[in-house]
Amino acid sequence: MVMLYEILSKLIQIYSWALIIYILMSWFPNAKETSIGQFLARICEPYLEPFRRFVPSIGMIDISPIVAFIVLNLAQSGLYQIFRWLI
């Protein structure tokens, strides 16, 4: 049971890093057109899309990734609590 928690927690952590890299790529011109950028877009955009629909931008700044990170951290905390109750 502990091993399952560790695997799921590590996957959430890797996905968080993928989101960070994908968001930072938006600062560099043509970075999203690279093969790494396209791969990250395929795995990150489906998660970010619902947040972009509901969280308004503040001027030119898109704050939806911040909300997405908060939800991802809450999911990891919830996962920890569930496994703590089961053990």
XYZ file of N, CA, C and O in Angstrom:
348
model
N 0.823 -1.189 0.000
C 0.000 0.000 0.000
C 0.873 1.261 0.000
O 0.546 2.218 -0.675
N 1.950 1.211 0.753
C 2.853 2.359 0.821
C 3.522 2.577 -0.541
O 3.696 3.711 -0.981
N 3.835 1.479 -1.209
C 4.479 1.596 -2.515
C 3.551 2.264 -3.530
O 3.992 3.087 -4.345
N 2.263 1.966 -3.475
C 1.293 2.595 -4.365
C 1.230 4.094 -4.117
O 1.204 4.894 -5.058
N 1.225 4.484 -2.851
C 1.226 5.913 -2.510
C 2.476 6.586 -3.049
O 2.401 7.688 -3.620
N 3.623 5.954 -2.874
C 4.875 6.549 -3.334
C 4.887 6.720 -4.851
O 5.350 7.741 -5.364
N 4.359 5.740 -5.578
C 4.306 5.831 -7.040
C 3.379 6.968 -7.466
O 3.740 7.790 -8.318
N 2.174 7.035 -6.882
C 1.227 8.087 -7.241
C 1.756 9.470 -6.865
O 1.608 10.424 -7.625
N 2.387 9.561 -5.722
C 2.954 10.837 -5.284
C 4.080 11.275 -6.219
O 4.172 12.456 -6.584
N 4.908 10.344 -6.624
C 6.009 10.662 -7.538
C 5.465 11.087 -8.904
O 5.989 12.015 -9.527
N 4.395 10.445 -9.387
C 3.784 10.829 -10.656
C 3.224 12.253 -10.594
O 3.366 13.019 -11.555
N 2.597 12.603 -9.480
C 2.082 13.973 -9.322
C 3.229 14.969 -9.301
O 3.153 16.042 -9.903
N 4.324 14.595 -8.659
C 5.482 15.476 -8.600
C 6.109 15.662 -9.993
O 6.449 16.787 -10.386
N 6.218 14.596 -10.760
C 6.761 14.682 -12.112
C 5.847 15.539 -12.988
O 6.312 16.369 -13.774
N 4.541 15.360 -12.836
C 3.584 16.151 -13.615
C 3.675 17.634 -13.232
O 3.556 18.504 -14.101
N 3.896 17.914 -11.975
C 4.070 19.308 -11.544
C 5.284 19.932 -12.230
O 5.232 21.083 -12.684
N 6.375 19.201 -12.306
C 7.564 19.707 -12.981
C 7.313 19.889 -14.465
O 7.799 20.854 -15.078
N 6.545 18.985 -15.071
C 6.204 19.127 -16.482
C 5.395 20.405 -16.707
O 5.616 21.128 -17.681
N 4.465 20.690 -15.795
C 3.686 21.927 -15.894
C 4.577 23.162 -15.764
O 4.421 24.132 -16.510
N 5.498 23.129 -14.833
C 6.402 24.261 -14.635
C 7.223 24.509 -15.896
O 7.339 25.647 -16.372
N 7.774 23.449 -16.455
C 8.582 23.590 -17.668
C 7.722 24.105 -18.821
O 8.138 25.001 -19.566
N 6.521 23.569 -18.950
C 5.628 23.999 -20.030
C 5.265 25.477 -19.887
O 5.247 26.224 -20.874
N 5.000 25.917 -18.687
C 4.652 27.320 -18.459
C 5.854 28.229 -18.721
O 5.724 29.289 -19.329
N 7.035 27.813 -18.304
C 8.233 28.617 -18.549
C 8.573 28.686 -20.036
O 9.155 29.671 -20.496
N 8.200 27.656 -20.785
C 8.461 27.669 -22.229
C 7.689 28.779 -22.936
O 8.078 29.212 -24.022
N 6.606 29.242 -22.331
C 5.829 30.311 -22.963
C 6.597 31.638 -22.957
O 6.239 32.554 -23.683
N 7.621 31.741 -22.163
C 8.415 32.964 -22.112
C 9.421 33.052 -23.252
O 9.969 34.125 -23.509
N 9.699 31.914 -23.878
C 10.707 31.878 -24.930
C 10.033 31.710 -26.289
O 9.205 30.815 -26.460
N 10.391 32.539 -27.253
C 9.742 32.437 -28.565
C 10.069 31.099 -29.238
O 11.184 30.611 -29.171
N 9.059 30.514 -29.846
C 9.167 29.276 -30.608
C 9.552 28.058 -29.772
O 9.867 27.014 -30.328
N 9.541 28.150 -28.465
C 9.901 27.001 -27.636
C 8.808 25.935 -27.658
O 9.101 24.743 -27.564
N 7.568 26.357 -27.802
C 6.470 25.383 -27.811
C 6.383 24.624 -29.128
O 5.699 23.621 -29.209
N 7.079 25.088 -30.153
C 7.060 24.393 -31.439
C 8.090 23.277 -31.517
O 8.101 22.507 -32.462
N 8.967 23.171 -30.521
C 9.950 22.092 -30.511
C 9.258 20.784 -30.167
O 8.101 20.761 -29.740
N 9.963 19.683 -30.337
C 9.358 18.380 -30.042
C 9.047 18.240 -28.555
O 8.017 17.673 -28.179
N 9.896 18.785 -27.703
C 9.631 18.739 -26.256
C 8.421 19.603 -25.928
O 7.573 19.212 -25.125
N 8.345 20.769 -26.542
C 7.205 21.654 -26.315
C 5.902 21.034 -26.766
O 4.871 21.159 -26.089
N 5.910 20.345 -27.897
C 4.703 19.676 -28.378
C 4.301 18.519 -27.475
O 3.116 18.311 -27.214
N 5.292 17.777 -26.981
C 4.997 16.687 -26.046
C 4.385 17.228 -24.758
O 3.379 16.706 -24.265
N 4.994 18.280 -24.216
C 4.466 18.874 -22.988
C 3.082 19.464 -23.207
O 2.229 19.403 -22.316
N 2.837 20.016 -24.388
C 1.507 20.560 -24.693
C 0.464 19.452 -24.697
O -0.650 19.642 -24.203
N 0.825 18.286 -25.235
C -0.129 17.172 -25.273
C -0.484 16.664 -23.882
O -1.598 16.210 -23.660
N 0.459 16.736 -22.937
C 0.141 16.219 -21.605
C -0.333 17.302 -20.637
O -1.018 16.987 -19.660
N -0.004 18.566 -20.891
C -0.365 19.638 -19.956
C -1.641 20.385 -20.333
O -2.396 20.795 -19.452
N -1.872 20.586 -21.616
C -3.043 21.361 -22.048
C -4.379 20.753 -21.610
O -5.267 21.496 -21.206
N -4.563 19.424 -21.683
C -5.856 18.891 -21.214
C -6.136 19.202 -19.741
O -7.289 19.353 -19.340
N -5.102 19.303 -18.930
C -5.283 19.635 -17.513
C -5.512 21.132 -17.320
O -6.330 21.550 -16.500
N -4.810 21.967 -18.097
C -4.912 23.417 -17.922
C -6.171 24.010 -18.551
O -6.645 25.056 -18.114
N -6.701 23.353 -19.574
C -7.855 23.889 -20.310
C -9.063 24.204 -19.427
O -9.631 25.300 -19.530
N -9.514 23.318 -18.537
C -10.678 23.678 -17.700
C -10.427 24.885 -16.801
O -11.330 25.682 -16.569
N -9.200 25.033 -16.334
C -8.886 26.181 -15.486
C -8.904 27.473 -16.293
O -9.308 28.515 -15.788
N -8.470 27.414 -17.534
C -8.487 28.611 -18.386
C -9.905 29.044 -18.714
O -10.148 30.219 -18.944
N -10.842 28.101 -18.746
C -12.237 28.457 -19.031
C -12.879 29.189 -17.859
O -13.720 30.059 -18.052
N -12.505 28.835 -16.620
C -13.186 29.372 -15.443
C -12.422 30.468 -14.715
O -13.022 31.251 -13.992
N -11.111 30.526 -14.877
C -10.313 31.534 -14.186
C -9.987 32.652 -15.169
O -9.317 32.415 -16.174
N -10.470 33.860 -14.906
C -10.207 34.954 -15.849
C -8.749 35.419 -15.776
O -8.096 35.311 -14.742
N -8.262 35.922 -16.888
C -6.916 36.498 -16.925
C -6.939 37.878 -16.290
O -7.944 38.579 -16.343
N -5.839 38.248 -15.710
C -5.700 39.591 -15.150
C -4.812 40.368 -16.111
O -3.594 40.211 -16.113
N -5.441 41.143 -16.963
C -4.697 41.850 -18.000
C -4.118 40.845 -18.980
O -4.833 40.071 -19.581
N -2.818 40.849 -19.124
C -2.134 39.911 -20.018
C -1.606 38.692 -19.267
O -0.959 37.839 -19.854
N -1.877 38.612 -17.980
C -1.335 37.527 -17.159
C -2.392 36.451 -16.965
O -3.492 36.717 -16.485
N -2.030 35.231 -17.328
C -2.910 34.080 -17.157
C -2.602 33.444 -15.801
O -1.512 32.897 -15.600
N -3.538 33.550 -14.859
C -3.301 33.006 -13.522
C -3.870 31.595 -13.360
O -3.774 31.013 -12.281
N -4.425 31.031 -14.425
C -4.998 29.694 -14.320
C -3.962 28.626 -13.945
O -4.308 27.686 -13.217
N -2.682 28.708 -14.382
C -1.721 27.703 -13.917
C -1.506 27.724 -12.412
O -1.249 26.683 -11.807
N -1.632 28.891 -11.797
C -1.487 28.969 -10.342
C -2.605 28.176 -9.671
O -2.362 27.402 -8.742
N -3.828 28.359 -10.162
C -4.966 27.620 -9.625
C -4.784 26.125 -9.895
O -5.080 25.291 -9.039
N -4.260 25.782 -11.075
C -4.023 24.377 -11.409
C -3.007 23.754 -10.452
O -3.169 22.605 -10.026
N -1.959 24.500 -10.086
C -0.985 23.991 -9.123
C -1.601 23.812 -7.745
O -1.307 22.839 -7.045
N -2.444 24.734 -7.341
C -3.108 24.607 -6.039
C -3.967 23.352 -6.009
O -3.937 22.587 -5.035
N -4.720 23.107 -7.078
C -5.563 21.903 -7.147
C -4.698 20.649 -7.142
O -5.019 19.664 -6.470
N -3.577 20.668 -7.858
C -2.685 19.512 -7.881
C -2.084 19.250 -6.500
O -1.991 18.097 -6.064
N -1.718 20.311 -5.788
C -1.200 20.139 -4.424
C -2.279 19.642 -3.472
O -1.998 18.827 -2.579
N -3.500 20.119 -3.642
C -4.606 19.612 -2.820
C -4.862 18.138 -3.104
O -5.159 17.364 -2.181
N -4.742 17.738 -4.359
C -4.912 16.327 -4.711
C -3.827 15.475 -4.062
O -4.106 14.382 -3.555
N -2.609 15.969 -4.043
C -1.529 15.218 -3.416
C -1.737 15.137 -1.903
O -1.518 14.093 -1.304
N -2.204 16.210 -1.301
C -2.496 16.187 0.138
C -3.646 15.244 0.444
O -3.608 14.504 1.436
N -4.672 15.260 -0.394
C -5.794 14.347 -0.213
C -5.369 12.902 -0.373
O -5.817 12.024 0.371
N -4.491 12.637 -1.327
C -3.962 11.288 -1.520
C -3.208 10.826 -0.277
O -3.367 9.686 0.174
N -2.431 11.726 0.294
C -1.698 11.404 1.519
C -2.662 11.061 2.653
O -2.465 10.085 3.382
N -3.720 11.859 2.813
C -4.685 11.610 3.888
C -5.410 10.281 3.697
O -5.628 9.543 4.663
N -5.774 9.975 2.457
C -6.467 8.704 2.196
C -5.572 7.531 2.545
O -6.007 6.583 3.215
N -4.328 7.575 2.125
C -3.425 6.473 2.428
C -3.073 6.426 3.907
O -2.831 5.358 4.455
N -3.066 7.568 4.559
C -2.812 7.569 6.004
C -3.962 6.915 6.755
O -3.745 6.213 7.746
N -5.198 7.129 6.302
C -6.344 6.493 6.939
C -6.353 4.988 6.714
O -6.799 4.235 7.564
N -5.884 4.568 5.555
C -5.906 3.147 5.226
C -4.806 2.360 5.928
O -4.928 1.149 6.084
N -3.751 3.027 6.299
C -2.624 2.300 6.919
C -2.712 2.305 8.418
O -3.145 2.922 9.174
